[in-house]
Amino acid sequence: MASVSQQSPVQGNGGTGTTTIGVENPATGELITTIPVLGANEIAELAARARAAQPGWEAMGFEGRGRIMRRAQKWMLDNADRVIDVVVSESGKTHEDAQLADLGYTVSALGFWAKEAEKYLADERVPSWNNPVAAGKKLIIRYAPVGVAGIIGPWNYPIANSFGDCIPALMAGNSVILKPSEVTPLSSLLMQEMMVECGLPPDVFQIATGDGTTGAALIRHVDVIMFTGSSRTGRSVMKEAADALIPCYLELGGKDPMIVCRDADIERAANAASFYSMNNGGQVCISVERVYVEEPVYDAFVQKVTDNIKQLRQGVPAGVGSVDIGAVTFPPQMDIIDSHVRDAVDKGAKVLTGGHPGTGSGRFYEPTVLVDVDHSMTCMKDETFGPTIPIMKIKDPEEGVRLANDSEYGLQASVWTKDVRRGEELARQIQAGVVCVNDAQVNYTALNLPMGGWKESGLGTRHGANGIRKYAKIQSLLVTRRALKREPFMFPYRAKRTMMLRRMFNVLYGRGKRD
Ligand code: NDP
């Protein structure tokens, strides 16, 4: 990214002066293109168009909307090389990372929501027999689209974490405005091109390119906001949403712990630790960010992880199979990663491999293994979001759980043991929205399993029923068919009827012993 240049002011951008942002390839430092920063007035215009387009889109029904999602699914696969190239060019990640998540997740999600949306949003009948006042009435819960959904996405997965959230919002019958990260807007623009080619009606899905001010302006014009990014910005988004009085859903940072028990399959655990800490260059909200290993297997585990990580090839992605680890996408991230490593070393940690920024014109940080770490170090407490893996020795899994919970974050965690019953018991003690036993990250592909953070890792969930119901307004319907001319509780109040109602309450609710 992200050279922001001031251009000649243009009318209609909210009086902020039109700016453009240069989009750079983080692996080479080359400027790819520039994109406009939309101002408040332009966002208002997008929102007005989105609002006008929404009823027609809703009227197409689940089948009509699902047809377009299925077309998009095929479009992505037919244009896979182009999709991957665009993601790689602006993020600096490897082709494999782009294929697995940005392409693979999204084609799966297009099919999933096309098929499941109707089931999750179908009218629900609820019983009325258990309430004497409502008895005999028809009670229905209906999920209506909110209208216009705003999605603010981050840079680490320019399609999966941005357009991925638009799919359920669209399938719920909403228009959507997506604000991509300023460093990775091109993937979102490609998704818009795809949706238009696949027959999406005009203005149902629009992209608001820009920076944080664009995101803040968007919140004032939509009916719900879904945000993925840092906990710090998440707080600002929630304040903006409070002012706009709209619901807000946040998927924020994480510091995911991995607990390796002495009876774990050490080879699998070490391979998984190497992969889930380093894939996508460690720039994953559900990355393995810290590892706790029981003493008897600690040395073997550390040796295996270090051997794996020493073999990783890092560099400019030049096609499939060319490198294992790409660039650091977001410029300020380099300093965060390096400061975590330096702080650990200053406090007594040992670097077994890596430990420095890379050289050359691109932005790279060496894959780094840290040991002799403890919770006085930022690498064990703050989100690093880079290719590092700090490993700490523990005496038993209980200590691992205590340390896992010693965090402001609670996004995901994993426990590794052959005793899966014990693994599940430990998992239930960990304060995180998702805990895997003998696995990590793959829960994200289970689209019927909710995913969301506890503590400072977020609010609400994506995936599963709530992953689409959050883009709907609940409307409750009560329908009375046959009824008395006058209900017994209506005017005029009479002592006889009042006491009859009292007796009814006693019969219904007053039986049984008192404690
Ligand atoms: P941010 O949270 O700042 O940015 C995420 C998105 O929010 C971007 O589109 C950004 O726009 C937008 N934004 C920024 N300010 C506002 C605002 N006031 N109102 C509305 N939208 C806004 O993340 P960063 O890019 O700064 O990354 C910082 C840290 O966040 C990382 O170090 C990492 O720890 C964490 N992170 C977590 C992710 C996750 O998946 N949970 C993903 C990415 C980062 P713009 O980019 O144009 O400024």
Coordinates of C-alpha atoms and ligand atoms in Angstrom, one line a residue:
M1 CA 0.0 0.0 0.0
A2 CA -0.8 2.8 0.5
S3 CA 0.7 5.9 -0.7
V4 CA -2.2 8.3 -0.3
S5 CA -2.0 11.3 -2.7
Q6 CA -4.1 14.4 -2.7
Q7 CA -5.6 15.1 -6.1
S8 CA -7.6 18.1 -7.3
P9 CA -10.8 18.4 -5.4
V10 CA -13.9 17.0 -7.1
Q11 CA -17.5 17.9 -6.4
G12 CA -19.6 15.3 -4.6
N13 CA -17.1 13.6 -2.3
G14 CA -18.4 15.1 1.0
G15 CA -16.1 18.1 0.9
T16 CA -13.0 16.1 2.0
G17 CA -11.1 16.7 -1.2
T18 CA -10.7 13.7 -3.6
T19 CA -7.8 11.5 -2.8
T20 CA -6.6 8.3 -4.3
I21 CA -4.7 5.4 -2.8
G22 CA -1.9 3.6 -4.5
V23 CA -2.3 -0.1 -4.4
E24 CA 1.1 -1.8 -4.2
N25 CA 2.4 -5.4 -4.5
P26 CA 3.9 -6.0 -1.1
A27 CA 6.2 -8.8 -2.4
T28 CA 7.8 -6.5 -5.0
G29 CA 7.0 -3.0 -3.9
E30 CA 5.6 -2.2 -7.4
L31 CA 2.7 0.1 -7.7
I32 CA -0.2 -1.8 -9.4
T33 CA -2.8 1.0 -9.7
T34 CA -4.6 3.7 -7.8
I35 CA -8.2 3.7 -6.5
P36 CA -10.4 6.6 -5.3
V37 CA -11.2 7.3 -1.7
L38 CA -14.9 7.8 -1.6
G39 CA -16.2 10.6 0.6
A40 CA -19.3 10.9 2.7
N41 CA -21.5 12.3 -0.2
E42 CA -20.5 9.5 -2.5
I43 CA -21.3 6.9 0.2
A44 CA -24.7 8.5 0.6
E45 CA -25.3 8.1 -3.2
L46 CA -24.2 4.5 -3.1
A47 CA -26.6 3.8 -0.2
A48 CA -29.5 5.5 -2.0
R49 CA -28.9 3.4 -5.1
A50 CA -28.6 0.3 -2.9
R51 CA -31.9 1.1 -1.1
A52 CA -33.7 1.6 -4.4
A53 CA -32.4 -1.8 -5.8
Q54 CA -33.1 -3.9 -2.7
P55 CA -36.9 -4.6 -3.1
G56 CA -36.4 -6.0 -6.6
W57 CA -33.6 -8.2 -5.4
E58 CA -35.7 -9.4 -2.4
A59 CA -38.6 -10.1 -4.8
M60 CA -36.4 -12.6 -6.7
G61 CA -36.7 -15.0 -3.8
F62 CA -34.3 -17.5 -2.6
E63 CA -34.3 -19.5 -5.8
G64 CA -33.6 -16.5 -8.0
R65 CA -30.9 -15.2 -5.7
G66 CA -29.4 -18.7 -5.3
R67 CA -29.2 -19.1 -9.1
I68 CA -26.9 -16.1 -9.3
M69 CA -24.7 -17.4 -6.4
R70 CA -24.3 -20.7 -8.2
R71 CA -23.4 -18.9 -11.4
A72 CA -20.8 -17.0 -9.5
Q73 CA -19.5 -20.2 -8.0
K74 CA -18.8 -21.5 -11.5
W75 CA -17.4 -18.1 -12.7
M76 CA -14.8 -18.2 -9.9
L77 CA -13.7 -21.7 -10.8
D78 CA -13.6 -20.9 -14.6
N79 CA -11.6 -17.7 -13.7
A80 CA -9.5 -19.3 -10.9
D81 CA -6.1 -18.2 -12.3
R82 CA -7.3 -14.6 -12.6
V83 CA -8.9 -14.5 -9.2
I84 CA -5.8 -16.0 -7.5
D85 CA -3.4 -13.6 -9.4
V86 CA -5.3 -10.6 -8.3
V87 CA -5.3 -11.7 -4.6
V88 CA -1.6 -12.6 -4.8
S89 CA -0.7 -9.3 -6.5
E90 CA -2.1 -7.0 -3.8
S91 CA -1.5 -9.2 -0.7
G92 CA 1.9 -10.7 -1.6
K93 CA 0.6 -14.1 -0.3
T94 CA 1.4 -17.4 -2.0
H95 CA -0.8 -18.9 -4.8
E96 CA -1.6 -21.8 -2.5
D97 CA -2.8 -19.5 0.3
A98 CA -5.0 -17.6 -2.1
Q99 CA -6.3 -20.8 -3.6
L100 CA -7.1 -22.5 -0.3
A101 CA -9.0 -19.7 1.4
D102 CA -9.9 -16.8 -1.0
L103 CA -10.9 -19.2 -3.8
G104 CA -11.7 -22.4 -2.0
Y105 CA -13.7 -20.9 0.9
T106 CA -15.6 -18.6 -1.3
V107 CA -16.8 -21.2 -3.9
S108 CA -17.8 -23.4 -1.0
A109 CA -19.7 -20.5 0.7
L110 CA -21.5 -19.5 -2.6
G111 CA -22.9 -23.0 -2.8
F112 CA -23.6 -23.3 0.9
W113 CA -25.6 -20.1 1.3
A114 CA -27.4 -20.7 -2.0
K115 CA -28.7 -24.0 -0.7
E116 CA -29.2 -23.2 3.0
A117 CA -30.4 -19.6 3.2
E118 CA -34.0 -20.5 2.7
K119 CA -33.9 -23.1 5.5
Y120 CA -32.3 -20.7 8.0
L121 CA -34.7 -17.9 7.1
A122 CA -37.9 -19.8 6.7
D123 CA -40.9 -18.7 8.8
E124 CA -41.0 -20.5 12.2
R125 CA -44.2 -21.5 13.9
V126 CA -44.0 -21.3 17.7
P127 CA -46.6 -22.9 20.1
S128 CA -49.3 -20.9 21.8
W129 CA -51.0 -23.6 23.9
N130 CA -48.8 -22.9 26.9
N131 CA -50.1 -19.3 27.3
P132 CA -53.8 -18.9 28.3
V133 CA -53.9 -15.4 26.8
A134 CA -52.4 -16.4 23.4
A135 CA -53.8 -19.9 23.3
G136 CA -55.2 -20.9 19.9
K137 CA -53.5 -18.0 18.1
K138 CA -51.1 -18.6 15.3
L139 CA -47.6 -17.4 16.2
I140 CA -45.0 -16.9 13.5
I141 CA -41.4 -15.7 13.5
R142 CA -40.4 -14.1 10.2
Y143 CA -36.9 -13.1 9.0
A144 CA -37.1 -10.0 6.8
P145 CA -34.1 -8.5 5.1
V146 CA -32.6 -5.5 7.0
G147 CA -32.4 -3.5 3.7
V148 CA -28.8 -2.4 3.1
A149 CA -25.9 -4.3 4.8
G150 CA -22.5 -2.8 5.2
I151 CA -19.4 -5.0 5.2
I152 CA -16.0 -3.7 6.2
G153 CA -13.2 -6.1 5.4
P154 CA -9.5 -6.5 6.3
W155 CA -6.5 -7.1 4.1
N156 CA -5.4 -10.6 5.1
Y157 CA -8.0 -12.5 3.1
P158 CA -9.2 -9.9 0.5
I159 CA -12.0 -12.2 -0.8
A160 CA -12.8 -14.7 2.0
N161 CA -13.0 -12.1 4.8
S162 CA -14.7 -9.4 2.7
F163 CA -16.9 -10.8 -0.1
G164 CA -17.3 -14.0 2.0
D165 CA -19.5 -12.0 4.4
C166 CA -21.5 -10.4 1.6
I167 CA -22.8 -13.8 0.4
P168 CA -25.2 -14.5 3.3
A169 CA -26.1 -10.8 3.4
L170 CA -27.1 -10.9 -0.2
M171 CA -28.9 -14.3 0.1
A172 CA -31.0 -12.8 2.9
G173 CA -32.4 -10.4 0.3
N174 CA -30.3 -7.3 1.2
S175 CA -28.3 -4.9 -1.0
V176 CA -24.7 -4.8 0.1
I177 CA -22.0 -2.2 0.2
L178 CA -18.5 -3.6 0.8
K179 CA -15.7 -1.4 2.0
P180 CA -12.5 -3.4 1.4
S181 CA -9.2 -2.6 3.1
E182 CA -7.3 0.3 1.5
V183 CA -4.4 -2.1 0.8
T184 CA -6.4 -4.8 -1.0
P185 CA -9.4 -3.3 -2.8
L186 CA -8.8 -5.0 -6.2
S187 CA -10.1 -8.4 -5.2
S188 CA -13.4 -6.8 -4.1
L189 CA -13.7 -4.9 -7.4
L190 CA -13.1 -8.2 -9.2
M191 CA -15.9 -9.8 -7.2
Q192 CA -18.2 -7.0 -8.2
E193 CA -17.3 -7.6 -11.9
M194 CA -18.1 -11.3 -11.3
M195 CA -21.5 -10.6 -9.8
V196 CA -22.5 -8.3 -12.6
E197 CA -21.5 -10.8 -15.2
C198 CA -23.5 -13.5 -13.3
G199 CA -26.7 -11.4 -13.6
L200 CA -26.9 -9.6 -10.3
P201 CA -29.2 -6.6 -10.8
P202 CA -27.4 -3.2 -10.8
D203 CA -26.6 -1.5 -7.4
V204 CA -27.4 -4.6 -5.3
F205 CA -23.7 -5.1 -4.6
Q206 CA -21.4 -2.1 -4.6
I207 CA -17.8 -1.5 -3.6
A208 CA -16.9 1.6 -1.5
T209 CA -13.1 2.0 -2.0
G210 CA -11.3 4.2 0.5
D211 CA -9.8 4.3 3.9
G212 CA -11.0 4.4 7.5
T213 CA -13.0 7.6 6.9
T214 CA -14.9 5.8 4.1
G215 CA -15.7 2.9 6.5
A216 CA -16.9 5.3 9.2
A217 CA -19.1 7.1 6.6
L218 CA -20.6 3.8 5.4
I219 CA -21.8 3.0 8.9
R220 CA -24.0 6.0 8.9
H221 CA -25.9 4.8 5.8
V222 CA -26.5 1.1 6.3
D223 CA -28.9 -1.0 8.4
V224 CA -26.4 -3.4 9.8
I225 CA -22.6 -3.5 9.9
M226 CA -20.3 -6.5 9.8
F227 CA -16.7 -5.7 10.5
T228 CA -13.5 -7.8 10.5
G229 CA -10.3 -6.3 11.7
S230 CA -8.5 -5.2 14.8
S231 CA -10.0 -4.9 18.2
R232 CA -9.0 -1.2 18.3
T233 CA -10.9 -0.3 15.1
G234 CA -13.7 -2.7 16.2
R235 CA -14.4 -0.4 19.2
S236 CA -14.6 2.6 16.9
V237 CA -17.0 0.8 14.6
M238 CA -19.2 -0.1 17.5
K239 CA -19.3 3.5 18.7
E240 CA -20.3 4.6 15.1
A241 CA -22.9 1.9 15.0
A242 CA -24.3 3.1 18.4
D243 CA -24.6 6.6 17.0
A244 CA -26.4 5.2 13.9
L245 CA -28.4 2.8 16.2
I246 CA -27.8 -0.2 14.0
P247 CA -26.7 -3.7 14.9
C248 CA -23.0 -4.4 14.6
Y249 CA -21.1 -7.7 14.4
L250 CA -17.4 -7.8 15.0
E251 CA -14.8 -10.4 14.2
L252 CA -11.6 -9.1 15.8
G253 CA -8.1 -10.1 16.7
G254 CA -7.0 -13.3 18.3
K255 CA -4.1 -14.9 20.2
D256 CA -5.0 -18.5 19.6
P257 CA -3.3 -20.9 22.0
M258 CA -2.3 -24.5 21.1
I259 CA -2.0 -26.9 24.0
V260 CA 0.0 -30.1 23.3
C261 CA -0.5 -32.8 25.8
R262 CA 2.2 -35.5 26.5
D263 CA 0.0 -38.2 24.9
A264 CA -0.5 -36.3 21.6
D265 CA 0.6 -37.5 18.2
I266 CA 3.7 -35.4 18.3
E267 CA 4.4 -35.6 14.6
R268 CA 0.9 -34.5 13.6
A269 CA 0.9 -31.8 16.3
A270 CA 4.2 -30.4 15.2
N271 CA 3.3 -30.4 11.5
A272 CA 0.0 -28.7 12.3
A273 CA 1.7 -26.1 14.5
S274 CA 4.2 -25.4 11.7
F275 CA 1.4 -25.0 9.2
Y276 CA -1.3 -23.2 11.2
S277 CA 1.2 -20.6 12.6
M278 CA 2.8 -19.9 9.2
N279 CA 0.1 -20.3 6.5
N280 CA -0.9 -17.0 4.9
G281 CA 2.3 -15.7 6.4
G282 CA 0.7 -16.0 9.9
Q283 CA -1.7 -13.2 8.9
V284 CA -4.7 -15.2 10.0
C285 CA -7.1 -14.1 12.7
I286 CA -7.2 -17.8 13.8
S287 CA -3.5 -18.4 13.4
V288 CA -1.7 -20.5 16.1
E289 CA -0.1 -17.6 17.9
R290 CA 1.3 -19.4 20.9
V291 CA 2.0 -23.0 21.9
Y292 CA 2.1 -24.7 25.3
V293 CA 3.8 -28.1 25.3
E294 CA 3.9 -30.6 28.2
E295 CA 7.4 -31.1 29.5
P296 CA 8.0 -34.8 28.5
V297 CA 7.4 -34.1 24.7
Y298 CA 8.6 -30.5 24.6
D299 CA 12.1 -31.2 23.2
A300 CA 10.8 -33.5 20.5
F301 CA 8.1 -31.1 19.5
V302 CA 10.4 -28.1 19.3
Q303 CA 12.9 -30.0 17.3
K304 CA 10.3 -31.1 14.8
V305 CA 8.7 -27.7 14.4
T306 CA 12.1 -26.0 14.0
D307 CA 13.2 -28.6 11.3
N308 CA 9.9 -27.9 9.5
I309 CA 10.2 -24.2 9.6
K310 CA 13.8 -24.1 8.6
Q311 CA 12.8 -25.8 5.3
L312 CA 10.1 -23.2 4.4
R313 CA 10.9 -21.2 1.2
Q314 CA 10.0 -17.5 1.4
G315 CA 10.0 -15.0 -1.4
V316 CA 8.1 -13.4 -4.2
P317 CA 5.3 -15.7 -5.2
A318 CA 6.0 -16.7 -8.8
G319 CA 3.2 -19.3 -9.6
V320 CA 2.0 -22.5 -7.9
G321 CA 4.6 -24.3 -5.8
S322 CA 7.1 -21.5 -6.0
V323 CA 7.3 -20.5 -2.3
D324 CA 5.7 -21.5 1.0
I325 CA 5.5 -18.1 2.7
G326 CA 4.8 -14.8 1.0
A327 CA 5.1 -11.2 2.0
V328 CA 3.8 -9.1 4.9
T329 CA 0.7 -7.4 3.4
F330 CA 0.3 -4.4 5.6
P331 CA 3.3 -2.1 6.0
P332 CA 2.9 -1.3 9.8
Q333 CA 2.7 -5.0 10.5
M334 CA 6.5 -5.4 9.9
D335 CA 7.2 -3.2 12.9
I336 CA 4.7 -5.0 15.1
I337 CA 6.2 -8.4 14.3
D338 CA 9.7 -7.2 14.8
S339 CA 8.9 -5.5 18.0
H340 CA 7.4 -8.7 19.4
V341 CA 10.5 -10.7 18.5
R342 CA 12.9 -8.0 19.9
D343 CA 10.9 -7.7 23.1
A344 CA 11.0 -11.5 23.6
V345 CA 14.8 -11.6 22.9
D346 CA 15.4 -8.7 25.3
K347 CA 13.5 -10.6 28.0
G348 CA 15.5 -13.8 27.6
A349 CA 13.8 -15.7 24.7
K350 CA 15.9 -17.7 22.2
V351 CA 15.4 -17.6 18.5
L352 CA 15.9 -21.0 17.0
T353 CA 15.4 -19.9 13.4
G354 CA 14.5 -16.6 11.7
G355 CA 14.1 -13.5 13.8
H356 CA 14.7 -10.7 11.3
P357 CA 13.0 -8.8 8.5
G358 CA 13.9 -10.0 5.1
T359 CA 16.0 -8.1 2.6
G360 CA 15.1 -6.7 -0.8
S361 CA 12.4 -4.4 -2.1
G362 CA 9.4 -6.5 -0.9
R363 CA 8.2 -6.8 2.6
F364 CA 9.2 -10.1 4.2
Y365 CA 9.7 -11.3 7.8
E366 CA 11.7 -14.5 8.3
P367 CA 9.7 -17.5 9.6
T368 CA 10.6 -17.4 13.3
V369 CA 10.6 -20.0 16.1
L370 CA 10.9 -18.6 19.6
V371 CA 11.5 -20.6 22.8
D372 CA 12.1 -19.8 26.5
V373 CA 9.2 -17.4 26.3
D374 CA 6.8 -16.4 29.0
H375 CA 3.8 -14.2 29.6
S376 CA 5.9 -11.1 30.4
M377 CA 6.5 -10.9 26.7
T378 CA 4.3 -9.2 24.1
C379 CA 4.7 -12.2 21.7
M380 CA 2.6 -14.2 24.2
K381 CA 0.0 -11.6 24.9
D382 CA -0.6 -9.3 21.9
E383 CA -1.6 -10.4 18.4
T384 CA 1.5 -10.7 16.3
F385 CA -0.2 -11.5 13.0
G386 CA 3.0 -12.6 11.3
P387 CA 5.2 -15.7 10.7
T388 CA 6.3 -16.4 14.3
I389 CA 5.7 -19.3 16.6
P390 CA 6.6 -18.9 20.3
I391 CA 6.7 -22.2 22.2
M392 CA 6.5 -22.5 26.0
K393 CA 7.0 -25.5 28.2
I394 CA 4.2 -26.5 30.7
K395 CA 4.1 -29.0 33.5
D396 CA 0.5 -30.2 32.8
P397 CA -2.5 -29.4 30.6
E398 CA -4.1 -27.5 33.5
E399 CA -1.3 -25.0 33.4
G400 CA -1.8 -24.8 29.6
V401 CA -5.5 -24.0 30.1
R402 CA -4.6 -21.3 32.7
L403 CA -2.1 -19.7 30.4
A404 CA -4.5 -20.0 27.4
N405 CA -7.1 -18.1 29.4
D406 CA -4.5 -15.4 30.5
S407 CA -5.4 -13.3 27.5
E408 CA -7.7 -10.5 26.5
Y409 CA -8.6 -12.4 23.4
G410 CA -10.8 -15.5 23.0
L411 CA -11.2 -16.3 19.3
Q412 CA -10.0 -19.8 18.9
A413 CA -7.8 -22.4 20.6
S414 CA -6.7 -26.0 20.1
V415 CA -5.9 -29.0 22.3
W416 CA -3.9 -32.0 21.1
T417 CA -4.2 -35.4 22.8
K418 CA -5.0 -39.0 21.9
D419 CA -7.5 -39.0 24.7
V420 CA -10.3 -37.1 22.9
R421 CA -12.7 -37.3 25.8
R422 CA -10.1 -35.5 28.0
G423 CA -9.4 -33.2 25.1
E424 CA -13.0 -32.2 24.9
E425 CA -13.1 -31.6 28.7
L426 CA -10.1 -29.3 28.4
A427 CA -11.6 -27.5 25.4
R428 CA -14.7 -26.6 27.5
Q429 CA -12.5 -24.9 30.0
I430 CA -10.9 -22.6 27.5
Q431 CA -12.4 -19.2 27.1
A432 CA -12.7 -19.0 23.3
G433 CA -15.5 -19.0 20.7
V434 CA -14.1 -22.1 19.0
V435 CA -11.9 -24.8 20.3
C436 CA -10.6 -27.7 18.1
V437 CA -9.3 -31.0 19.5
N438 CA -6.4 -32.4 17.3
D439 CA -7.1 -29.8 14.7
A440 CA -7.0 -26.0 14.1
Q441 CA -8.5 -23.6 11.6
V442 CA -10.5 -26.2 9.6
N443 CA -13.6 -25.4 11.6
Y444 CA -13.8 -22.3 9.4
T445 CA -14.7 -24.6 6.4
A446 CA -17.6 -26.1 8.4
L447 CA -20.1 -23.4 7.3
N448 CA -22.9 -24.8 9.5
L449 CA -20.7 -24.4 12.6
P450 CA -20.8 -20.9 14.1
M451 CA -17.5 -19.0 14.4
G452 CA -17.0 -16.0 16.5
G453 CA -14.9 -14.5 19.4
W454 CA -15.3 -14.2 23.1
K455 CA -13.8 -11.4 25.2
E456 CA -12.0 -8.8 23.0
S457 CA -12.2 -11.1 19.9
G458 CA -15.6 -10.0 18.8
L459 CA -19.3 -9.9 19.0
G460 CA -21.7 -12.3 17.2
T461 CA -20.8 -15.1 14.8
R462 CA -20.4 -15.8 11.2
H463 CA -21.5 -19.1 9.6
G464 CA -24.5 -21.3 10.8
A465 CA -28.0 -20.0 11.4
N466 CA -26.8 -16.7 13.1
G467 CA -24.4 -16.2 10.2
I468 CA -27.4 -15.2 8.0
R469 CA -30.1 -14.3 10.6
K470 CA -27.9 -11.3 11.6
Y471 CA -28.7 -9.8 8.2
A472 CA -32.4 -10.1 8.9
K473 CA -34.9 -8.3 11.1
I474 CA -37.2 -10.4 13.1
Q475 CA -40.9 -9.8 12.6
S476 CA -43.3 -11.6 14.9
L477 CA -46.8 -12.3 13.6
L478 CA -49.7 -13.1 15.8
V479 CA -52.9 -14.2 13.9
T480 CA -56.2 -14.6 15.6
R481 CA -58.8 -16.6 13.8
R482 CA -61.7 -17.5 16.0
A483 CA -62.3 -15.4 19.1
L484 CA -64.8 -14.1 21.6
K485 CA -66.5 -10.8 21.0
R486 CA -64.9 -9.5 24.2
E487 CA -61.9 -11.1 26.0
P488 CA -62.4 -11.7 29.8
F489 CA -59.5 -9.3 30.6
M490 CA -61.0 -6.4 28.6
F491 CA -63.0 -3.4 29.9
P492 CA -65.1 -3.0 31.9
Y493 CA -63.2 -4.4 34.9
R494 CA -65.4 -6.5 37.1
A495 CA -64.5 -8.2 40.4
K496 CA -66.0 -11.5 39.3
R497 CA -63.9 -11.7 36.2
T498 CA -60.7 -10.4 37.9
M499 CA -61.0 -13.2 40.5
M500 CA -61.7 -15.8 37.9
L501 CA -58.5 -14.8 36.2
R502 CA -56.6 -15.1 39.5
R503 CA -58.0 -18.6 40.0
M504 CA -56.8 -19.5 36.5
F505 CA -53.3 -18.2 37.2
N506 CA -53.3 -20.3 40.4
V507 CA -54.4 -23.4 38.6
L508 CA -51.8 -22.9 35.8
Y509 CA -48.8 -21.7 37.7
G510 CA -49.5 -22.2 41.4
R511 CA -49.4 -25.9 41.8
G512 CA -46.5 -27.8 43.4
K513 CA -44.5 -27.5 46.6
R514 CA -42.9 -24.2 47.8
D515 CA -39.2 -24.4 48.7
Ligands
NDP1 P1 -8.2 -2.3 11.0 O1 -9.0 -2.9 12.0 O2 -7.7 -0.9 11.2 O3 -8.9 -2.3 9.5 C1 -9.9 -3.2 9.1 C2 -10.9 -2.5 8.2 O4 -11.5 -1.4 8.9 C3 -10.2 -1.8 7.0 O5 -11.1 -1.9 5.9 C4 -10.0 -0.4 7.4 O6 -9.9 0.5 6.4 C5 -11.4 -0.2 8.1 N1 -11.4 0.9 9.1 C6 -10.3 1.6 9.7 N2 -10.7 2.5 10.5 C7 -12.1 2.5 10.5 C8 -13.1 3.3 11.1 N3 -12.9 4.2 12.0 N4 -14.4 3.0 10.8 C9 -14.7 2.0 10.0 N5 -13.8 1.3 9.3 C10 -12.5 1.5 9.6 O7 -7.0 -3.3 10.8 P2 -5.5 -3.0 10.3 O8 -5.5 -3.1 8.9 O9 -5.1 -1.7 10.9 O10 -4.7 -4.1 11.1 C11 -4.3 -3.9 12.4 C12 -4.4 -5.2 13.2 O11 -5.6 -5.8 13.1 C13 -3.4 -6.3 12.7 O12 -2.2 -6.1 13.3 C14 -4.1 -7.5 13.2 O13 -3.7 -7.7 14.5 C15 -5.5 -7.2 13.2 N6 -6.3 -7.8 12.1 C16 -7.2 -8.7 12.3 C17 -7.9 -9.3 11.3 C18 -8.9 -10.4 11.5 O14 -9.1 -11.2 10.6 N7 -9.5 -10.4 12.7 C19 -7.6 -9.0 9.9 C20 -6.7 -7.9 9.7 C21 -6.0 -7.3 10.8 P3 -8.5 0.8 5.8 O15 -7.7 -0.4 5.7 O16 -8.8 1.4 4.5 O17 -7.9 1.8 6.8

